[in-house]
Each structure stands twice: as C-alpha cells, then as structure tokens.
Tab-separated table of C-alpha atoms in Angstrom:
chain	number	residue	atom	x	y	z
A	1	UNK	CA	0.000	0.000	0.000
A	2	UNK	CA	0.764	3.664	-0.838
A	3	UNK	CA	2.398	5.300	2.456
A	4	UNK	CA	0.339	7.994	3.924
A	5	UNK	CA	1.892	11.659	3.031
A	6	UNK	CA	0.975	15.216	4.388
A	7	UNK	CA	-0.551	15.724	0.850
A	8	UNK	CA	-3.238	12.828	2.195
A	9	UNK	CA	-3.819	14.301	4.988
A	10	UNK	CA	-4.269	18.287	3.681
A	11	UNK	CA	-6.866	16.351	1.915
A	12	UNK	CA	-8.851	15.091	4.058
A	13	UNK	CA	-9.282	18.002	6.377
A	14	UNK	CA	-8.779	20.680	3.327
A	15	UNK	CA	-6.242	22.523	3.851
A	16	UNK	CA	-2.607	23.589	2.238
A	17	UNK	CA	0.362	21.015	3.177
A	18	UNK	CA	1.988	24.268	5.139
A	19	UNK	CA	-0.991	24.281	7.731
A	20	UNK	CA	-0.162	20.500	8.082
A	21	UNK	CA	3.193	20.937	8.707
A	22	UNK	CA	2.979	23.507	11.153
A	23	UNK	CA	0.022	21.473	13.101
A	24	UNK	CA	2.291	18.416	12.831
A	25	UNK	CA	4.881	20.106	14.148
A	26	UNK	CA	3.512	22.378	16.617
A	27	UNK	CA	4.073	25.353	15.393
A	28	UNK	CA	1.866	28.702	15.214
A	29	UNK	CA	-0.116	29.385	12.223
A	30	UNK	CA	-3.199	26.933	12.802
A	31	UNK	CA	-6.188	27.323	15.461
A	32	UNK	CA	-6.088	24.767	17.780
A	33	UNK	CA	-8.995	23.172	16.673
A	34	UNK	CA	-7.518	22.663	13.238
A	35	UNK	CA	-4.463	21.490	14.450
A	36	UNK	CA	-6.327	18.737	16.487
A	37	UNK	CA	-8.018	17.948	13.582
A	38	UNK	CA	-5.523	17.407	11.823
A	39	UNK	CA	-3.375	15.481	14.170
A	40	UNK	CA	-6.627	13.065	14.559
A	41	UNK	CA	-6.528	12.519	10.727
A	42	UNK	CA	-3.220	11.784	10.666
A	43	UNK	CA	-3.672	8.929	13.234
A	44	UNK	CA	-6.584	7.767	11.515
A	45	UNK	CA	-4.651	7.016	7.995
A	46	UNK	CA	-1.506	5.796	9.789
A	47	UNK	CA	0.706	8.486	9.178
A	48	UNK	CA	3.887	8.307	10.281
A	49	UNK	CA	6.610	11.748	10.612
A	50	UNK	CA	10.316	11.240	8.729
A	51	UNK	CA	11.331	14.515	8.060
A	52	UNK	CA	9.089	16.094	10.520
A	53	UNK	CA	10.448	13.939	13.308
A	54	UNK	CA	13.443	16.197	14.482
A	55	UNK	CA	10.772	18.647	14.735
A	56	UNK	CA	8.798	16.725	16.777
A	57	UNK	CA	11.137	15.096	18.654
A	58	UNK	CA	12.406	19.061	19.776
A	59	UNK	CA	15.453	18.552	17.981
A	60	UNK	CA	16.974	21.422	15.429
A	61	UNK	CA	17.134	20.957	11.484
A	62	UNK	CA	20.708	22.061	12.220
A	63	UNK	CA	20.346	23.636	9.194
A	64	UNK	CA	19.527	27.508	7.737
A	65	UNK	CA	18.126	28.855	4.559
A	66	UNK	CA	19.150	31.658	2.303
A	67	UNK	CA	17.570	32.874	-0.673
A	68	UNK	CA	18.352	34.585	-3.556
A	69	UNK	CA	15.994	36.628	-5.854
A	70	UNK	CA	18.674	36.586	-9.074
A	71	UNK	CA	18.760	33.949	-12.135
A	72	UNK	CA	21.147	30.926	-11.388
A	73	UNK	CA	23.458	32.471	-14.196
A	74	UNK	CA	24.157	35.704	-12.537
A	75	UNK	CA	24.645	34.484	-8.754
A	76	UNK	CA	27.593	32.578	-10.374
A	77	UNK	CA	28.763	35.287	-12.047
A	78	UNK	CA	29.125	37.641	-9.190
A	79	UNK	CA	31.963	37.136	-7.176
A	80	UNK	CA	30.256	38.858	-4.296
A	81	UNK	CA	27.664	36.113	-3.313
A	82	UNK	CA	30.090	33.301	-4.188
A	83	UNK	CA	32.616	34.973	-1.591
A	84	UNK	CA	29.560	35.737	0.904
A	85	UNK	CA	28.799	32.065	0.473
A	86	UNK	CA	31.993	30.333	1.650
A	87	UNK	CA	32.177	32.615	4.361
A	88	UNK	CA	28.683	31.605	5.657
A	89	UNK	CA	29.716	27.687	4.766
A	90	UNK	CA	33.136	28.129	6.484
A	91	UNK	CA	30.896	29.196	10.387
A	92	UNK	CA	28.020	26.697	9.908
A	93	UNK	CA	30.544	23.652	8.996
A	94	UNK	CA	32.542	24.405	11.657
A	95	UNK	CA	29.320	23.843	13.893
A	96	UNK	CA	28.395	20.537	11.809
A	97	UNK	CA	25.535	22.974	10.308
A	98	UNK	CA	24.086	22.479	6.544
A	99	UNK	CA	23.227	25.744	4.189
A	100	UNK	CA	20.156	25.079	2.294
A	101	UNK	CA	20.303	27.814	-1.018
A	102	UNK	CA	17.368	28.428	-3.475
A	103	UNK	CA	17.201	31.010	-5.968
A	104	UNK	CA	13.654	32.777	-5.914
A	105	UNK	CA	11.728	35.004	-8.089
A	106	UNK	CA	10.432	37.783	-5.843
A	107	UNK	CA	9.684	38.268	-2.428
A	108	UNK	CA	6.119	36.525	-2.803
A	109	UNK	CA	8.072	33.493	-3.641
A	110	UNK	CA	10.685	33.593	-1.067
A	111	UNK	CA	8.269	34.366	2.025
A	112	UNK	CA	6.594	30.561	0.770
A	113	UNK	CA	9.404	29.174	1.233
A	114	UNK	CA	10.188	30.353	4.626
A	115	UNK	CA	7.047	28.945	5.819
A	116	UNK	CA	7.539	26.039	4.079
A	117	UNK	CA	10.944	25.277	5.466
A	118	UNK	CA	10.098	26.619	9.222
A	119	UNK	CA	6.553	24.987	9.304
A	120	UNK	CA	8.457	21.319	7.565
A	121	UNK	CA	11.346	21.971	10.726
A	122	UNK	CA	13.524	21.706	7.545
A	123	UNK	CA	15.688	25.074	9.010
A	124	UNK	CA	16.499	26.777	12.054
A	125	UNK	CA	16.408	29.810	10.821
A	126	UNK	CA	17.459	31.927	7.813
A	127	UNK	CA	19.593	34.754	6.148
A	128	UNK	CA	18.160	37.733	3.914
A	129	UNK	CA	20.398	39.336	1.433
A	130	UNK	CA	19.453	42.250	-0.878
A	131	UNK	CA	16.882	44.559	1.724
A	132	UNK	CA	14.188	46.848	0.302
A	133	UNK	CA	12.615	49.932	1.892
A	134	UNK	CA	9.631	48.867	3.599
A	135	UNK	CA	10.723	45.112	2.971
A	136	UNK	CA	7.765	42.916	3.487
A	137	UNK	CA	9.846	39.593	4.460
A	138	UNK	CA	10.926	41.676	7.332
A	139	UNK	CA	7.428	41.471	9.424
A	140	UNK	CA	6.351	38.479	7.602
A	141	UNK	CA	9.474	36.326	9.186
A	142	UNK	CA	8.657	38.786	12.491
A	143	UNK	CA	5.176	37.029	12.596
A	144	UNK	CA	6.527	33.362	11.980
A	145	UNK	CA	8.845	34.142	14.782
A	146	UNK	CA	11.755	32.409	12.537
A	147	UNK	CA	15.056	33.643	14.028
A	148	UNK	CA	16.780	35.368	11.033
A	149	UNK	CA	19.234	37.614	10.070
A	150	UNK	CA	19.501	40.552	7.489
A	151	UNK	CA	22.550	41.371	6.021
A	152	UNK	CA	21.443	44.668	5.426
A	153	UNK	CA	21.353	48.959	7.221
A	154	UNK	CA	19.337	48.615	10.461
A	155	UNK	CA	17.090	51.242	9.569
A	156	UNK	CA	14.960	48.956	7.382
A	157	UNK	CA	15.785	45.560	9.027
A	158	UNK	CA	12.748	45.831	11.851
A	159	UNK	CA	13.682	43.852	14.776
A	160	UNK	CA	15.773	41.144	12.994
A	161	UNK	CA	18.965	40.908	13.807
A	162	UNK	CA	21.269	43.102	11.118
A	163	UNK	CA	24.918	42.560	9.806
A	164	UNK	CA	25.835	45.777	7.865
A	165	UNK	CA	29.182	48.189	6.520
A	166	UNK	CA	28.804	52.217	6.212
A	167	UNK	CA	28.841	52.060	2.345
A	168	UNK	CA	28.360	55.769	2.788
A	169	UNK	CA	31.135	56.448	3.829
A	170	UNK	CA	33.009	54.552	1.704
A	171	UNK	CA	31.428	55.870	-1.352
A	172	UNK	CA	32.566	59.367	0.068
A	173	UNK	CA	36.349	58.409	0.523
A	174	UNK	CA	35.880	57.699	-3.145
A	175	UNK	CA	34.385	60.618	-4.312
A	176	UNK	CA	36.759	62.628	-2.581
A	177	UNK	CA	39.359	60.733	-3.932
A	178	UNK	CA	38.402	61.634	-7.413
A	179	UNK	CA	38.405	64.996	-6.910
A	180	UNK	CA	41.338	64.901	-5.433
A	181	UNK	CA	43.004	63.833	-8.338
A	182	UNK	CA	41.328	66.280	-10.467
A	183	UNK	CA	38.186	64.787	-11.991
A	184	UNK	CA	35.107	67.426	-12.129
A	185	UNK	CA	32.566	64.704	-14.035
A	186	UNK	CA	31.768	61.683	-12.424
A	187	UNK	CA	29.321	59.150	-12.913
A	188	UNK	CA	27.974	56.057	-10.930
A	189	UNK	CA	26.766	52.771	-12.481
A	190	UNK	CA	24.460	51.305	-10.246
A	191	UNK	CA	22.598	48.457	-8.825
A	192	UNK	CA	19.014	47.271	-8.734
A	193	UNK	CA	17.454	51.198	-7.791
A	194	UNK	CA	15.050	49.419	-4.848
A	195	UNK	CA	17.497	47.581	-2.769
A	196	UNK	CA	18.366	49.870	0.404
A	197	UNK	CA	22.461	50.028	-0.004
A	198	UNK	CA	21.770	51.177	-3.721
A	199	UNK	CA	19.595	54.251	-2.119
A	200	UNK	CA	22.583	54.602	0.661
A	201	UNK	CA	25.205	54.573	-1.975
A	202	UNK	CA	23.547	56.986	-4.278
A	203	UNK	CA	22.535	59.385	-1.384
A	204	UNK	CA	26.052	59.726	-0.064
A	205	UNK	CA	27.421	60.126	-3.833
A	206	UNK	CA	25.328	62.668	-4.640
A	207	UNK	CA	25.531	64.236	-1.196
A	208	UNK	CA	29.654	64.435	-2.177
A	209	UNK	CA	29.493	65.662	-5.199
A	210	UNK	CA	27.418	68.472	-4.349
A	211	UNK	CA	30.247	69.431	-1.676
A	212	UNK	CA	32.764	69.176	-3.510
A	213	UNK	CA	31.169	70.858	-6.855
A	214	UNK	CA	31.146	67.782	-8.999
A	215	UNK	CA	28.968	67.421	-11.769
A	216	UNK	CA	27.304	63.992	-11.132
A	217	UNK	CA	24.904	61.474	-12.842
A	218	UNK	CA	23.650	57.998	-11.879
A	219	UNK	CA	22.678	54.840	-14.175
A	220	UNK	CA	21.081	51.885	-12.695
A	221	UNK	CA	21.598	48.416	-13.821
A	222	UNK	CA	20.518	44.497	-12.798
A	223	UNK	CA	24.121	43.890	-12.051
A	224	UNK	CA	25.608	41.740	-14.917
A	225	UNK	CA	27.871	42.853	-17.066
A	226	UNK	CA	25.363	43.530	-20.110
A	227	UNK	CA	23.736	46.277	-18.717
A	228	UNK	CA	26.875	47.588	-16.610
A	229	UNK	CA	28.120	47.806	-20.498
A	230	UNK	CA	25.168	49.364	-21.814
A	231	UNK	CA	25.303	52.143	-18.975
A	232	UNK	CA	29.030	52.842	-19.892
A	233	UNK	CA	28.374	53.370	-23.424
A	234	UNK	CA	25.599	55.710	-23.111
A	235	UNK	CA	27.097	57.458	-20.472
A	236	UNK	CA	31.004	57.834	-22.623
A	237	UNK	CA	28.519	59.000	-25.344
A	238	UNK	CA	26.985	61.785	-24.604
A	239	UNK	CA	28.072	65.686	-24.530
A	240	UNK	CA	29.951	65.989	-21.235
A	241	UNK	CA	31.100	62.510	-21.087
A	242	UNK	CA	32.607	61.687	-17.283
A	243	UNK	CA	36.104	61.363	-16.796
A	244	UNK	CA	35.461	58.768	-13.798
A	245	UNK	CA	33.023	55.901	-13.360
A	246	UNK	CA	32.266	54.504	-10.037
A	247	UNK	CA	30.529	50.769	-10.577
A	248	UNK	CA	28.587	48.731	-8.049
A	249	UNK	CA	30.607	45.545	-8.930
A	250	UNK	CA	33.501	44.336	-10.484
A	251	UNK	CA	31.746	42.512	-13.308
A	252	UNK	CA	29.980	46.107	-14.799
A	253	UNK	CA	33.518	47.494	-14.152
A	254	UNK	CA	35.497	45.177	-16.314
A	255	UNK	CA	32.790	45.518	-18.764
A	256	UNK	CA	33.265	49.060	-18.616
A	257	UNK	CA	36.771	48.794	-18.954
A	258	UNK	CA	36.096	47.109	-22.488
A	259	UNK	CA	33.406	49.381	-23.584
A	260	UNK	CA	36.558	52.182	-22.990
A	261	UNK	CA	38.737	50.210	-25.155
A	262	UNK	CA	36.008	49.555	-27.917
A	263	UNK	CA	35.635	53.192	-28.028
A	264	UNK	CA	39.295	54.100	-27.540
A	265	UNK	CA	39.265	55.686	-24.788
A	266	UNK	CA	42.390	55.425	-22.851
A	267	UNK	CA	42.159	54.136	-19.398
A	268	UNK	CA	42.895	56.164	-17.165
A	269	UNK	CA	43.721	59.120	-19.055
A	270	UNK	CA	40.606	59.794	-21.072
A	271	UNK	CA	38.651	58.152	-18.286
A	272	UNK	CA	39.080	56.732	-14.712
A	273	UNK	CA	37.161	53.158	-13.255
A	274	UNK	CA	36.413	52.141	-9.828
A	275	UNK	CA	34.767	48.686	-8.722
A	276	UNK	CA	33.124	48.166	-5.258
A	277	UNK	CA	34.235	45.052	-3.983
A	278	UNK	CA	37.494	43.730	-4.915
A	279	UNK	CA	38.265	40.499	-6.448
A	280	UNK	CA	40.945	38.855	-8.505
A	281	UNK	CA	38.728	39.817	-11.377
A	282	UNK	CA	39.833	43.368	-10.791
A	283	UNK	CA	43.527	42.288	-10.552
A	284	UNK	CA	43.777	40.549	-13.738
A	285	UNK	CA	42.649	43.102	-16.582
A	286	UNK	CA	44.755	45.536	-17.595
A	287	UNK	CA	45.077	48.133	-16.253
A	288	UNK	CA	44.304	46.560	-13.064
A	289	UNK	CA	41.216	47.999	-11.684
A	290	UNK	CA	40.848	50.444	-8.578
A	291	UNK	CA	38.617	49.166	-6.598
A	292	UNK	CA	36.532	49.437	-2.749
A	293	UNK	CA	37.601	46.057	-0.763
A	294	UNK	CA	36.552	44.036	2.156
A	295	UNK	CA	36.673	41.003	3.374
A	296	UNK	CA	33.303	39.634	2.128
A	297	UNK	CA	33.990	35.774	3.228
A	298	UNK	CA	34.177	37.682	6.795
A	299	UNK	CA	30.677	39.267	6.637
A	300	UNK	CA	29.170	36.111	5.943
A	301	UNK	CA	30.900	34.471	8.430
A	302	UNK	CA	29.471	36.795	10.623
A	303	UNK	CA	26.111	36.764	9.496
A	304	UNK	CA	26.652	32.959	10.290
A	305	UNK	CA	27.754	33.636	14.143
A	306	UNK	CA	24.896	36.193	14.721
A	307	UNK	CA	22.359	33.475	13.695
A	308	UNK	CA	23.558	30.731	15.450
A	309	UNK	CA	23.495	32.628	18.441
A	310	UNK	CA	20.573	33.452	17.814
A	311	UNK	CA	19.216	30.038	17.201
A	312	UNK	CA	20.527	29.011	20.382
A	313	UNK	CA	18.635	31.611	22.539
A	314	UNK	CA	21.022	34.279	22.657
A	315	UNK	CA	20.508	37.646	22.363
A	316	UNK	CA	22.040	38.975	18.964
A	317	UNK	CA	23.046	42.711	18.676
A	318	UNK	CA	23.331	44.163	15.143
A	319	UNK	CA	26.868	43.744	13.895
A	320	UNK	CA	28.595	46.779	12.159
A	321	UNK	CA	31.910	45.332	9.823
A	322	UNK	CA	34.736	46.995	8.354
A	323	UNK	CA	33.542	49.542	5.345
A	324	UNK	CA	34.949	48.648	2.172
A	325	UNK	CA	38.776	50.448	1.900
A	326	UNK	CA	39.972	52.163	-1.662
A	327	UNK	CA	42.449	50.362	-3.170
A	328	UNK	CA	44.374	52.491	-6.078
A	329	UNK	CA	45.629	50.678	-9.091
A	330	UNK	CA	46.238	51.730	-13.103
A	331	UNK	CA	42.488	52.370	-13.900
A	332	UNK	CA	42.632	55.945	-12.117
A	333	UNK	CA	44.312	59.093	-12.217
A	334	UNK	CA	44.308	62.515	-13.157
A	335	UNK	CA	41.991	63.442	-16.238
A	336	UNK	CA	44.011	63.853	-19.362
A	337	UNK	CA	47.039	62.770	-18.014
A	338	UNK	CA	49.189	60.574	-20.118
C-alpha cells in the first residue's frame, strides 16, 4: 500500500500542506482546533513523521536557509555572493551545520518558502540578502517568529537581527578621492534602484558631489555585465562625457573597462574606473582595476555567528563590519594625463 503523506492528509481536512506541517509540528499558524483535527486525521490514515520527526522530537534541522531573488546564471557570475557564500559555509561547517540555497523570483516566492521550510522543521532559521525599503519579508518572518538575520542597514531591518558596513562612507572616501586627483565629471553605475544600499550609496554620492562641486549622474543596472556595459556606453557618449566611473561591482567594471577600449578611450587618461568590492577579477585586466575592498567571506561568516546565536537563545546585537577600503591601481588618475 501507498504510504500515507501530508498531501493525504491536507486532503482530508482541506487545507494547504503548510498548515499541516505547522500542526504536525507544533508550530503557530493553525487554530487549535484545526491542528487537532488534523493530528486526529493523521492517526486515523496511519501516518507516520520522517522529516518532521526532528521537529517533533524538539530537535533542530541544524540547518539555515538563504535565498536569492537573481537567475542561477548571474549568482555565479558575481563574485560577491560566491565569496559571501563560503564565508557563511566556512561558520556553519565548523558547527556541523548544513546551508540550504534556493534562488527565488520575488519576495512573494521567497516568504513561501520560509514557511515552508520553518513549518516542515527543515531550518532553524534563515539569512536575507538584498533589503528593500519597507521590505515585506521583514514582518512576515517577524510574525513566523523564525530567528533570522539581514545582512542589510538597520534602519529597514525591523527587529531582525542586522549585519551591515557604512557604504556611505566609503562611497565618500571615493568621491573625494576623485576629486582629489582632479576629476570634475563623475558618474555612478548602479545596482538594482530598490534595494536599500543602492539608495545609501547613491545618497552619499550625490551628497559628495554636491560638496565638492562635482557634476554627477547615476545609471542603474541588474548587475551583470550587459547592462553595466550598456550604462558605460551611453554614459562615454553623450556631450559631457565623465572622466570617472564609479561601478557597483567588479563585473559592470570590467565591462566598462572594455566598452573604454572599444571606443578608444584610454584608461585612465581619457577616463578613470572604480569597482566596489574587490576580487581577482579586478587584478587581472589591464590596467588593473581600482577598486573598494573588504573582506566579504568575513561578513558572511558573521552573518553565520549572529544566527547561530541566535538560534541558540542568545541575544544577537546588530553587527557593524569593516567599510569597504579604496584600493588604487592603473584604472585611475588625473583626467588627461598621459
């Protein structure tokens, strides 16, 4: 005979698998009446927990969840999550604790799968990457009472616990920096304009330029190095072309950096590039690439800690790192020197 699943049972007393899970595993989000219900069917058609039974049992999944609302094809592009992802491994193996990763569409998607994986007992909690203002996840994992932690500025992480660097003020030691060298045109090829460190980054450029009498322009992108290259061109193209670009990642810079040499521009004389977040990407075109560094494996290994703590009752603070340091190298220096 056919084993019993949760699918039988959501069934019989009509309702969704996730209400069975959570009743099965005692967990809020069902009346008590409906949870007895269910419980009773279950009993009745002889089913039996696998999965479940660490939840039952009061044991932890020792396990946590992070998802990611990009196409497979760019998250292994992007240095930046791959980095952030070994340093979150490196913690939770050390604690004999398994990362379960799925890529997601939008936040619709990715708050079902929360539920799903706290009401199965499949996680012990989870990581969010890539904040919006007014971020519905935020209360939505608040109401599940699923200990989580944003990597992400506190002002828009709620009472999760958040894991954040002053990209402000690293975007200002950058600005500065190009003025410094002489550059009065500077442009900024940005990220996805709704996440909260894209806002934060294009506040405190602006906010610079203004002080320091910089002419100033923004183009926002999806990250990959497509639309980092159509930004370049059209921004090279027009009347009062920049003399320095300041790119969210390395990928739009290096495809920057060959958009300049397609339309032979000289690098850095005709115009300078700077990538946030440094990788061996940025080291190995030529000229190297200046570039905003940290140590990314670091902050995930730290978003690691705070949830684990977390997950074990503690109470978790929110976690300030080091802001990204400038790095000089052959793509910058003074406008129209050769």
């Amino acid at each position: 005979m056919k084993r019993p699943t949760i699918a039988d049972i959501a069934r019989r007393a009509g309702v969704s698998k996730v209400a069975v899970s959570y009743a099965l595993n005692d967990r809020p989000g069902v009346s008590e009446a409906r949870r007895n219900t269910i419980k009773a069917i279950a009993r009745e058609i002889g089913w039996q927990p696998n999965s479940a039974a660490r939840a039952l049992n009061g044991a932890r999944a020792r396990a946590v969840g992070l998802t990611v609302c990009r196409p497979a094809r760019v998250l292994g592009m992007e240095p930046f999550f791959m980095e952030l992802i070994s340093g979150i491994e490196s913690e939770l193996s050390a604690r004999s604790y398994a990362l379960l990763l799925q890529m997601v569409t939008g936040h619709a998607q990715e708050t079902e799968v929360y539920r799903r994986w706290w009401g199965e007992g499949r996680v012990d909690g989870v990581i969010l990457v890539d904040l919006h203002f007014d971020d519905p996840r935020v209360p939505e994992i608040e109401d599940m009472a699923l200990p989580a932690v944003v990597i992400g500025h506190p002002s828009e992480t709620g009472s999760l616990a958040p894991v954040w660097s002053d990209d402000g003020a690293a975007m200002r030691e950058t600005v500065e920096y190009l003025a410094a060298l002489g550059h009065r045109r500077v442009a900024r090829v940005a990220g996805l304009p709704a996440l909260v460190h894209t806002v934060l980054r294009d506040r405190a450029f602006a906010a610079a330029c203004d002080e320091l009498g910089l002419t100033h322009s923004v183009a926002h992108t999806d990250y990959t190095g497509e639309e980092g290259a159509r930004a370049t061109r059209r921004l090279v193209s027009g009347a009062n072309r920049p003399t320095a670009i300041v790119y969210d990642n390395d990928i739009m810079a290096v495809a920057g950096l060959s958009v300049a040499q397609e339309m032979r521009l000289e690098v850095p004389a005709d115009l300078s590039l700077v990538a946030w977040d440094d990788s061996p990407l940025s080291q190995v075109v030529r000229p190297a690439l200046t570039a905003l560094g940290r140590d990314i494996p670091h902050y995930g290994a730290q978003a690691a800690r705070s949830l684990l703590a977390l997950i074990a009752g503690e109470h978790v603070a929110g976690v300030q790192t080091e802001t990204a340091r400038l790095t000089p190298r052959g793509s910058t220096g003074a406008p129209g020197h050769r």
